[in-house]
Each structure stands twice: as structure tokens, then as C-alpha cells.
Short mmCIF file of C-alpha atoms in Angstrom, two decimals:
data_model
loop_
_atom_site.label_atom_id
_atom_site.label_comp_id
_atom_site.label_asym_id
_atom_site.label_seq_id
_atom_site.Cartn_x
_atom_site.Cartn_y
_atom_site.Cartn_z
CA MET A 1 23.99 16.00 -5.65
CA LEU A 2 21.20 13.96 -7.20
CA HIS A 3 17.60 15.03 -6.77
CA ASN A 4 15.16 12.30 -5.71
CA SER A 5 12.84 12.99 -8.66
CA GLU A 6 15.65 11.74 -10.89
CA SER A 7 16.90 8.86 -8.76
CA LEU A 8 13.66 7.30 -7.54
CA THR A 9 11.29 7.75 -10.48
CA ALA A 10 11.99 4.23 -11.67
CA THR A 11 11.13 2.87 -8.23
CA ALA A 12 7.86 4.79 -8.17
CA ASP A 13 7.02 3.45 -11.63
CA TYR A 14 7.36 -0.11 -10.38
CA ALA A 15 5.15 0.46 -7.35
CA PRO A 16 1.59 0.56 -8.83
CA PRO A 17 1.26 -3.21 -9.50
CA LEU A 18 2.36 -3.92 -5.94
CA LEU A 19 0.04 -1.28 -4.48
CA VAL A 20 -2.89 -2.61 -6.48
CA ALA A 21 -2.23 -6.22 -5.48
CA LEU A 22 -2.03 -5.33 -1.78
CA ALA A 23 -5.12 -3.12 -2.03
CA ASN A 24 -7.24 -5.80 -3.68
CA THR A 25 -6.13 -8.29 -1.04
CA CYS A 26 -7.29 -5.88 1.68
CA ILE A 27 -10.61 -5.48 -0.14
CA GLU A 28 -11.03 -9.26 -0.30
CA ALA A 29 -10.24 -9.54 3.42
CA GLY A 30 -12.72 -6.75 4.09
CA ARG A 31 -15.47 -8.62 2.27
CA ALA A 32 -14.77 -11.66 4.45
CA ILE A 33 -15.06 -9.46 7.55
CA GLU A 34 -18.38 -8.01 6.39
CA SER A 35 -19.80 -11.46 5.65
CA ILE A 36 -19.22 -12.40 9.29
CA ARG A 37 -20.42 -9.11 10.75
CA SER A 38 -24.12 -10.03 10.69
CA SER A 39 -23.62 -13.59 11.95
CA ASP A 40 -22.05 -15.22 14.99
CA ILE A 41 -18.72 -13.42 15.22
CA GLY A 42 -17.28 -16.03 17.60
CA LEU A 43 -16.02 -13.52 20.14
CA GLN A 44 -13.24 -14.69 22.44
CA TYR A 45 -10.43 -12.98 24.34
CA LYS A 46 -6.69 -13.44 24.03
CA SER A 47 -4.25 -13.64 26.95
CA ASP A 48 -3.84 -9.85 26.94
CA ASN A 49 -7.63 -9.47 27.18
CA SER A 50 -7.92 -8.09 23.64
CA PRO A 51 -10.86 -9.41 21.59
CA LEU A 52 -10.56 -11.94 18.79
CA THR A 53 -13.32 -12.89 16.35
CA LYS A 54 -13.91 -15.14 13.37
CA ALA A 55 -13.52 -12.04 11.23
CA ASP A 56 -9.96 -11.45 12.45
CA LEU A 57 -9.03 -15.02 11.57
CA ALA A 58 -10.77 -15.04 8.19
CA ALA A 59 -9.02 -11.85 7.13
CA GLU A 60 -5.69 -13.13 8.44
CA LEU A 61 -5.97 -16.29 6.32
CA ILE A 62 -6.70 -14.37 3.11
CA ILE A 63 -3.84 -11.92 3.61
CA ASP A 64 -1.32 -14.52 4.71
CA GLN A 65 -2.02 -16.78 1.74
CA PHE A 66 -1.50 -13.89 -0.67
CA LEU A 67 1.61 -12.37 0.93
CA LYS A 68 3.48 -15.67 1.01
CA ARG A 69 4.24 -15.28 -2.69
CA TYR A 70 6.67 -12.48 -1.89
CA ASN A 71 9.01 -14.62 0.22
CA ILE A 72 9.71 -11.96 2.81
CA PRO A 73 8.71 -12.13 6.50
CA ILE A 74 5.10 -11.46 7.44
CA ILE A 75 4.55 -10.08 10.94
CA SER A 76 0.83 -10.20 11.71
CA GLU A 77 -1.11 -9.71 14.92
CA GLU A 78 -2.95 -13.01 14.57
CA ALA A 79 0.00 -15.16 13.43
CA SER A 80 2.15 -15.62 16.53
CA PRO A 81 4.38 -12.53 16.14
CA GLN A 82 6.16 -13.54 19.34
CA LEU A 83 7.97 -16.16 17.24
CA PHE A 84 9.95 -13.33 15.62
CA ARG A 85 12.51 -11.14 17.37
CA SER A 86 11.82 -7.56 16.30
CA GLU A 87 15.48 -6.67 16.83
CA ASP A 88 16.41 -9.01 13.96
CA PHE A 89 14.45 -6.92 11.45
CA LYS A 90 16.13 -3.51 11.78
CA ASN A 91 17.80 -3.79 8.39
CA SER A 92 15.26 -6.05 6.71
CA ALA A 93 12.17 -5.74 4.56
CA TYR A 94 8.97 -7.27 5.89
CA PHE A 95 5.21 -6.89 5.96
CA LEU A 96 3.39 -5.67 9.06
CA VAL A 97 -0.25 -6.80 9.00
CA ASP A 98 -3.28 -6.12 11.13
CA PRO A 99 -6.09 -8.12 9.49
CA LEU A 100 -8.74 -6.36 11.59
CA ASP A 101 -7.57 -3.18 13.29
CA GLY A 102 -10.23 -1.93 15.66
CA THR A 103 -11.74 -5.25 16.70
CA ARG A 104 -13.41 -3.50 19.65
CA GLU A 105 -15.14 -1.20 17.17
CA PHE A 106 -16.22 -4.22 15.12
CA VAL A 107 -17.58 -6.02 18.19
CA ALA A 108 -19.45 -2.89 19.29
CA GLY A 109 -21.15 -2.61 15.91
CA ARG A 110 -19.38 0.59 14.93
CA ALA A 111 -17.89 1.20 11.49
CA HIS A 112 -14.37 2.44 12.32
CA TYR A 113 -12.32 -0.71 11.79
CA THR A 114 -9.80 -1.38 9.06
CA VAL A 115 -7.62 -3.92 7.27
CA ASN A 116 -3.96 -2.84 7.34
CA ILE A 117 -0.93 -3.94 5.33
CA ALA A 118 2.41 -2.10 5.47
CA LEU A 119 5.71 -2.79 3.75
CA VAL A 120 8.56 -1.81 6.06
CA MET A 121 12.22 -1.50 5.14
CA HIS A 122 15.14 -0.27 7.26
CA ALA A 123 12.75 0.44 10.15
CA TYR A 124 10.39 2.77 8.23
CA PRO A 125 7.19 2.10 6.26
CA LEU A 126 7.49 2.44 2.48
CA ILE A 127 3.95 1.43 1.53
CA GLY A 128 0.70 1.43 3.45
CA VAL A 129 -2.76 0.12 2.56
CA VAL A 130 -5.72 0.84 4.85
CA TYR A 131 -9.18 -0.41 3.91
CA ALA A 132 -12.31 0.38 5.94
CA PRO A 133 -14.83 -2.25 4.76
CA ALA A 134 -17.88 -0.89 6.61
CA LEU A 135 -17.23 2.55 5.13
CA ASN A 136 -16.13 1.23 1.72
CA VAL A 137 -13.10 3.53 1.72
CA LEU A 138 -9.55 2.64 0.70
CA TYR A 139 -6.38 4.62 1.45
CA LEU A 140 -2.97 4.01 -0.15
CA GLY A 141 0.39 5.55 0.65
CA LEU A 142 3.72 5.33 -1.18
CA CYS A 143 6.67 7.11 0.45
CA LEU A 144 10.06 6.41 -1.12
CA GLY A 145 12.13 9.28 0.22
CA ASP A 146 15.14 8.58 2.45
CA HIS A 147 14.84 9.59 6.09
CA GLY A 148 18.60 10.04 6.30
CA SER A 149 18.73 12.76 3.66
CA ARG A 150 15.94 15.10 4.73
CA THR A 151 17.61 18.06 6.38
CA ARG A 152 15.44 21.00 5.36
CA VAL A 153 11.91 22.16 5.99
CA PRO A 154 9.59 21.00 3.19
CA ARG A 155 7.99 23.46 0.81
CA GLU A 156 4.20 23.70 1.19
CA SER A 157 3.50 22.58 -2.37
CA ALA A 158 6.06 19.81 -2.63
CA LEU A 159 5.17 16.21 -1.95
CA SER A 160 7.87 14.93 -4.28
CA LEU A 161 7.76 11.13 -4.20
CA GLY A 162 5.14 11.02 -1.49
CA ARG A 163 1.91 9.87 -3.09
CA ALA A 164 -1.29 9.08 -1.26
CA TRP A 165 -4.73 8.16 -2.59
CA LYS A 166 -8.28 7.72 -1.34
CA PHE A 167 -10.87 5.63 -3.18
CA HIS A 168 -14.58 5.17 -2.48
CA ALA A 169 -16.63 2.07 -3.21
CA ASP A 170 -18.22 3.48 -6.36
CA SER A 171 -14.78 3.81 -7.97
CA MET A 172 -13.75 0.25 -7.04
CA LEU A 173 -16.69 -1.85 -8.20
CA ASP A 174 -14.36 -4.29 -9.96
CA GLY A 175 -11.45 -3.80 -7.62
CA LEU A 176 -8.54 -1.40 -7.98
CA SER A 177 -6.45 -1.17 -11.15
CA ALA A 178 -3.10 0.48 -11.78
CA SER A 179 -4.67 3.00 -14.16
CA MET A 180 -6.75 4.36 -11.27
CA LEU A 181 -3.59 5.59 -9.54
CA VAL A 182 -2.87 8.10 -12.31
CA PRO A 183 -5.80 10.57 -12.18
CA GLU A 184 -5.30 13.43 -9.76
CA GLN A 185 -8.86 13.29 -8.39
CA HIS A 186 -7.98 10.38 -6.12
CA ARG A 187 -4.82 11.94 -4.67
CA ILE A 188 -4.96 13.29 -1.12
CA GLN A 189 -2.76 15.71 0.78
CA THR A 190 -2.53 16.94 4.35
CA ARG A 191 -3.67 20.45 5.16
CA ILE A 192 -1.54 23.41 6.18
CA GLY A 193 -3.78 24.26 9.15
CA ASN A 194 -3.38 26.90 11.83
CA SER A 195 -0.94 26.14 14.65
CA ALA A 196 -2.97 28.29 17.04
CA ARG A 197 -6.25 26.48 16.30
CA LEU A 198 -5.71 22.73 16.06
CA HIS A 199 -8.24 20.01 15.29
CA ALA A 200 -7.20 16.87 17.20
CA LEU A 201 -8.18 13.26 16.59
CA VAL A 202 -8.39 10.90 19.55
CA SER A 203 -9.10 7.21 19.97
CA ALA A 204 -12.73 6.20 20.33
CA SER A 205 -11.84 3.13 22.44
CA HIS A 206 -8.51 3.96 24.11
CA LEU A 207 -8.66 7.55 25.35
CA ASP A 208 -6.35 7.81 28.37
CA HIS A 209 -5.36 10.45 30.92
CA GLN A 210 -2.03 11.30 29.22
CA THR A 211 -3.78 12.00 25.93
CA GLU A 212 -6.35 14.17 27.68
CA SER A 213 -3.51 16.09 29.35
CA TRP A 214 -1.70 16.58 26.05
CA VAL A 215 -4.87 17.90 24.42
CA ALA A 216 -5.49 20.24 27.35
CA GLY A 217 -1.95 21.61 27.06
CA HIS A 218 -2.16 22.50 23.37
CA PRO A 219 -4.32 24.94 21.36
CA ILE A 220 -6.97 22.38 20.47
CA VAL A 221 -10.22 24.06 19.42
CA GLU A 222 -11.89 20.97 17.96
CA ARG A 223 -11.61 17.24 18.52
CA SER A 224 -13.06 14.16 16.85
CA ASP A 225 -13.17 10.51 17.88
CA PHE A 226 -12.19 7.79 15.44
CA GLY A 227 -11.25 4.15 15.85
CA SER A 228 -8.40 2.15 14.30
CA SER A 229 -5.87 3.50 11.81
CA LEU A 230 -8.52 5.79 10.31
CA LYS A 231 -7.09 8.58 12.45
CA PHE A 232 -3.89 8.62 10.37
CA CYS A 233 -5.95 8.55 7.18
CA LYS A 234 -8.20 11.41 8.25
CA LEU A 235 -5.08 13.49 8.85
CA ALA A 236 -3.77 12.44 5.43
CA GLU A 237 -6.87 13.66 3.63
CA GLY A 238 -6.85 17.06 5.30
CA PHE A 239 -9.62 16.57 7.87
CA ALA A 240 -7.62 17.45 10.99
CA ASP A 241 -4.21 18.55 12.30
CA VAL A 242 -2.90 16.19 14.97
CA TYR A 243 -3.36 12.76 16.53
CA PRO A 244 -1.62 12.29 19.91
CA ARG A 245 -1.39 8.72 21.19
CA PHE A 246 -0.10 7.70 24.61
CA ALA A 247 -2.17 4.56 25.19
CA PRO A 248 -0.45 1.30 24.17
CA THR A 249 -0.32 0.23 20.53
CA MET A 250 1.54 -2.40 18.56
CA GLU A 251 3.56 -1.83 15.40
CA TRP A 252 0.98 -3.50 13.13
CA ASP A 253 -1.58 -0.99 14.44
CA THR A 254 0.33 2.01 13.09
CA ALA A 255 2.69 1.18 10.20
CA ALA A 256 0.17 1.29 7.33
CA GLY A 257 -1.45 4.46 8.65
CA GLN A 258 1.92 6.12 9.12
CA ALA A 259 2.83 5.32 5.50
CA VAL A 260 -0.41 6.88 4.25
CA LEU A 261 0.02 10.00 6.37
CA GLU A 262 3.67 10.56 5.53
CA ALA A 263 3.02 9.94 1.83
CA ALA A 264 0.37 12.68 1.98
CA GLY A 265 2.83 15.16 3.52
CA GLY A 266 2.54 14.54 7.27
CA ILE A 267 4.84 13.13 9.91
CA VAL A 268 4.71 10.73 12.87
CA THR A 269 7.21 11.46 15.65
CA ASP A 270 8.05 10.04 19.03
CA GLU A 271 8.02 12.14 22.20
CA VAL A 272 11.46 13.63 21.44
CA SER A 273 10.46 14.63 17.89
CA GLN A 274 12.33 11.89 16.07
CA ARG A 275 10.61 10.13 13.20
CA PHE A 276 8.68 7.12 14.50
CA GLN A 277 10.37 3.87 13.54
CA TYR A 278 9.80 0.10 13.61
CA GLY A 279 11.50 -3.00 14.91
CA LYS A 280 11.05 -2.01 18.56
CA SER A 281 11.21 -4.54 21.37
CA ASN A 282 8.36 -7.07 21.18
CA TRP A 283 6.77 -5.02 18.37
CA ARG A 284 5.43 -2.65 21.01
CA ASN A 285 5.06 1.06 20.29
CA GLN A 286 5.82 3.91 22.62
CA ALA A 287 3.87 7.16 22.62
CA PHE A 288 3.73 9.11 19.37
CA ILE A 289 2.30 12.27 17.84
CA ALA A 290 1.01 12.24 14.26
CA TRP A 291 0.97 15.64 12.55
CA ALA A 292 -0.65 16.75 9.31
CA ASN A 293 1.75 19.67 8.95
CA PRO A 294 5.35 18.76 9.88
CA LEU A 295 6.10 22.40 10.70
CA PHE A 296 3.81 22.13 13.75
CA ALA A 297 6.03 19.50 15.33
CA THR A 298 8.72 20.71 17.71
CA LYS A 299 11.89 22.38 16.48
CA GLY A 300 14.14 19.36 16.85
CA PHE A 301 12.09 17.59 14.23
CA VAL A 302 13.35 19.76 11.38
CA GLU A 303 16.64 17.86 11.21
CA ASN A 304 14.80 14.55 10.76
CA ASN A 305 11.75 15.57 8.80
CA ALA A 306 9.84 12.70 7.29
CA THR A 307 8.21 14.28 4.28
CA CYS A 308 9.17 12.82 0.97
CA ASP A 309 10.86 16.04 -0.09
CA GLY A 310 14.51 17.01 -0.11
CA ASP A 311 17.72 16.06 -1.85
CA ILE A 312 19.47 12.72 -1.87
CA GLN A 313 23.14 12.74 -1.02
CA ALA A 314 25.42 10.42 -2.97
CA SER A 315 26.16 8.48 0.22
CA ASN A 316 22.50 7.46 0.37
CA LEU A 317 22.30 6.01 -3.13
CA PRO A 318 23.01 2.42 -2.00
CA HIS A 319 19.92 2.62 0.20
CA HIS A 320 17.82 3.79 -2.75
CA ARG A 321 19.12 1.00 -4.92
CA GLN A 322 17.97 -1.45 -2.25
CA VAL A 323 14.52 0.16 -2.20
CA TYR A 324 14.35 0.00 -5.99
CA GLU A 325 15.35 -3.67 -6.05
CA LEU A 326 12.82 -4.53 -3.35
CA ILE A 327 9.86 -2.77 -5.01
CA ALA A 328 10.77 -4.11 -8.45
CA SER A 329 11.09 -7.70 -7.22
CA LEU A 330 7.80 -7.58 -5.31
CA ALA A 331 5.98 -5.95 -8.23
CA ASP A 332 7.06 -8.83 -10.48
CA LYS A 333 5.39 -11.28 -8.10
CA SER A 334 2.16 -9.32 -7.74
CA SER A 335 0.21 -10.58 -10.74
#
């Protein structure tokens, strides 16, 4: 049996240049969004009645131009995702992009909108970058563990190869650099919490009856409203315990946030307590529950726990070689 700290260290060592490149691209896209915020945002509505602005398109252009260097598929909300069959990507690596997550928040003049980039492989997010330009806050997540090998409850203190970071504007005046990923002061981790007294996060713009019912049926003693993928990030940094979501979402809405949360020690599950995965029909998500502490999820979850802790069986080593080769190849193209 080979422990993941021995088998995946090389992969983790290759990741910083890629993380930094994706983060700085999100920051650049965020600056474009902010430059439009105080002008005519060019509001229009798409066929599904969701809003679209000049800021969405400006951020999309910046991200798309950068990601093309990697020569892997880019699935983005504003780039005709219907041209791609999600079923064809189950065993592939690709980027999921939401250039402006929380457009309704942006249009309403609120600050809870983000720029999201996720790297997905074998139906699960490996890397997530979430930048909130109005708040000047950046979240990063790197989760290289193998979902197929995690068969035991994680230890409280062990994040293993899950690494998540939070940066504020004053630490990124000249952009992010790889050296900034080393100091511990920027690392974040989910909280242990109290299963009898939960703090829940709910959507500021999409609160529905099912979510209200779920909250009413659980020991929620505090709740907070946030827009966009910030809800995942607030769980990741230890602010709250759970984020239930029953209203519709798309895969680009959640992948980056899921990566950040799971890298920080949390878990996102579906309604039957299986780890939430990607490549679903038409890129459309079903209901999910995001937890800061995996032990608070239902019992069936233990057999499929998504923390980046646990041992790697020899049968899983080919998968890890593929992850290593992917990260290494993308890192080489990041400069």
C-alpha cells in the first residue's frame, strides 16, 4: 500500500505555477468586470431569462484567450456549452468556467459575484479558483486525492494533499506568485462545528421552498445569505457548516467552489450522499448539500468520502499517473 503523501507529492509540486496562472487570469477578468460596473452594463436576457451583461462577455474573452494555450476543452457559460455533449467528458480533463457567477448580484449592485475557473478530470474537480472582484478576495483549492480510494473517516487534523488558500487585495498588489502559496498564513480549513447547532448558508437570489424545508428540518441555529460560489468558499474558510441547494444550478456554477471546499476539508454530496460529480446531462446539476465537516453528512457518505485523506491502493496508481501527467503538462504551459 502506498500512501498518497509519497505518491502525489510530485504532482502537488507541479501545481503552483498552474494555480498562479489561473488565479491571475481570474484577477484580470475581475478588473474588466469592475471597469464596467460603473458604466452602462449592457443588460440583456438570454433565452432562459438569465441576465447577460458586457461584464460577462469581457471576462469570458479574457479567460478564453488565456485557457486556449492548454489545448484541452473549455466549457464556459457564455461560450455555447450546448455545442459539447457532457456525456463525452466523463473520462476527460477540461476546464469549467463561469466568467461572472452571480450576474443577478452584479446587476443589483451587490458585491457577491465571482469569477470561477475549475479544472475537472474523471468527473471531479482537481483545481478551483474563485475570485470576488468587488470584495478583492481570492480563493484557491487544490485537491489531488482519489475518490475511489477513500474508504475511512478522515482524521480531524489531516488535510493531506488538500490545500486551500485565501488571499486579500493587500497581499496581491502585483498579482499572485508561487512563493505566496507556501506561507501558512494564507491557508484555510473548514471548521469542525457542532452537529446539533448548524450555521447554514443559503442563496441570496435563489432561495426556494425545498431549501427552506431542508433548513426547517435540520438543527439550524443561524443562517446567512450569500450570492454566487462564495457560499462554498465561506464554508471552506470556517465561517459556517452547511450549504443546501435545491434550486437549479449549472456545473460551471459549482465546480470551482467545490474544489475549494473539498481542498479545505469539506465535501459536496448529492441527495443520496454520494460525492457530487460532473459531466451530467446538459451540464445541469441536481440538488446537492455542501458540508464543512464531512462527518455531518449522512452515514452512507463514509464509504465515498471526498476529503483528500486516506490511502491509495495500487490499483489506483494509473489514475494518479494521469493526474500527475495532466498537472505537469499544464504547468509547463502556464508561463
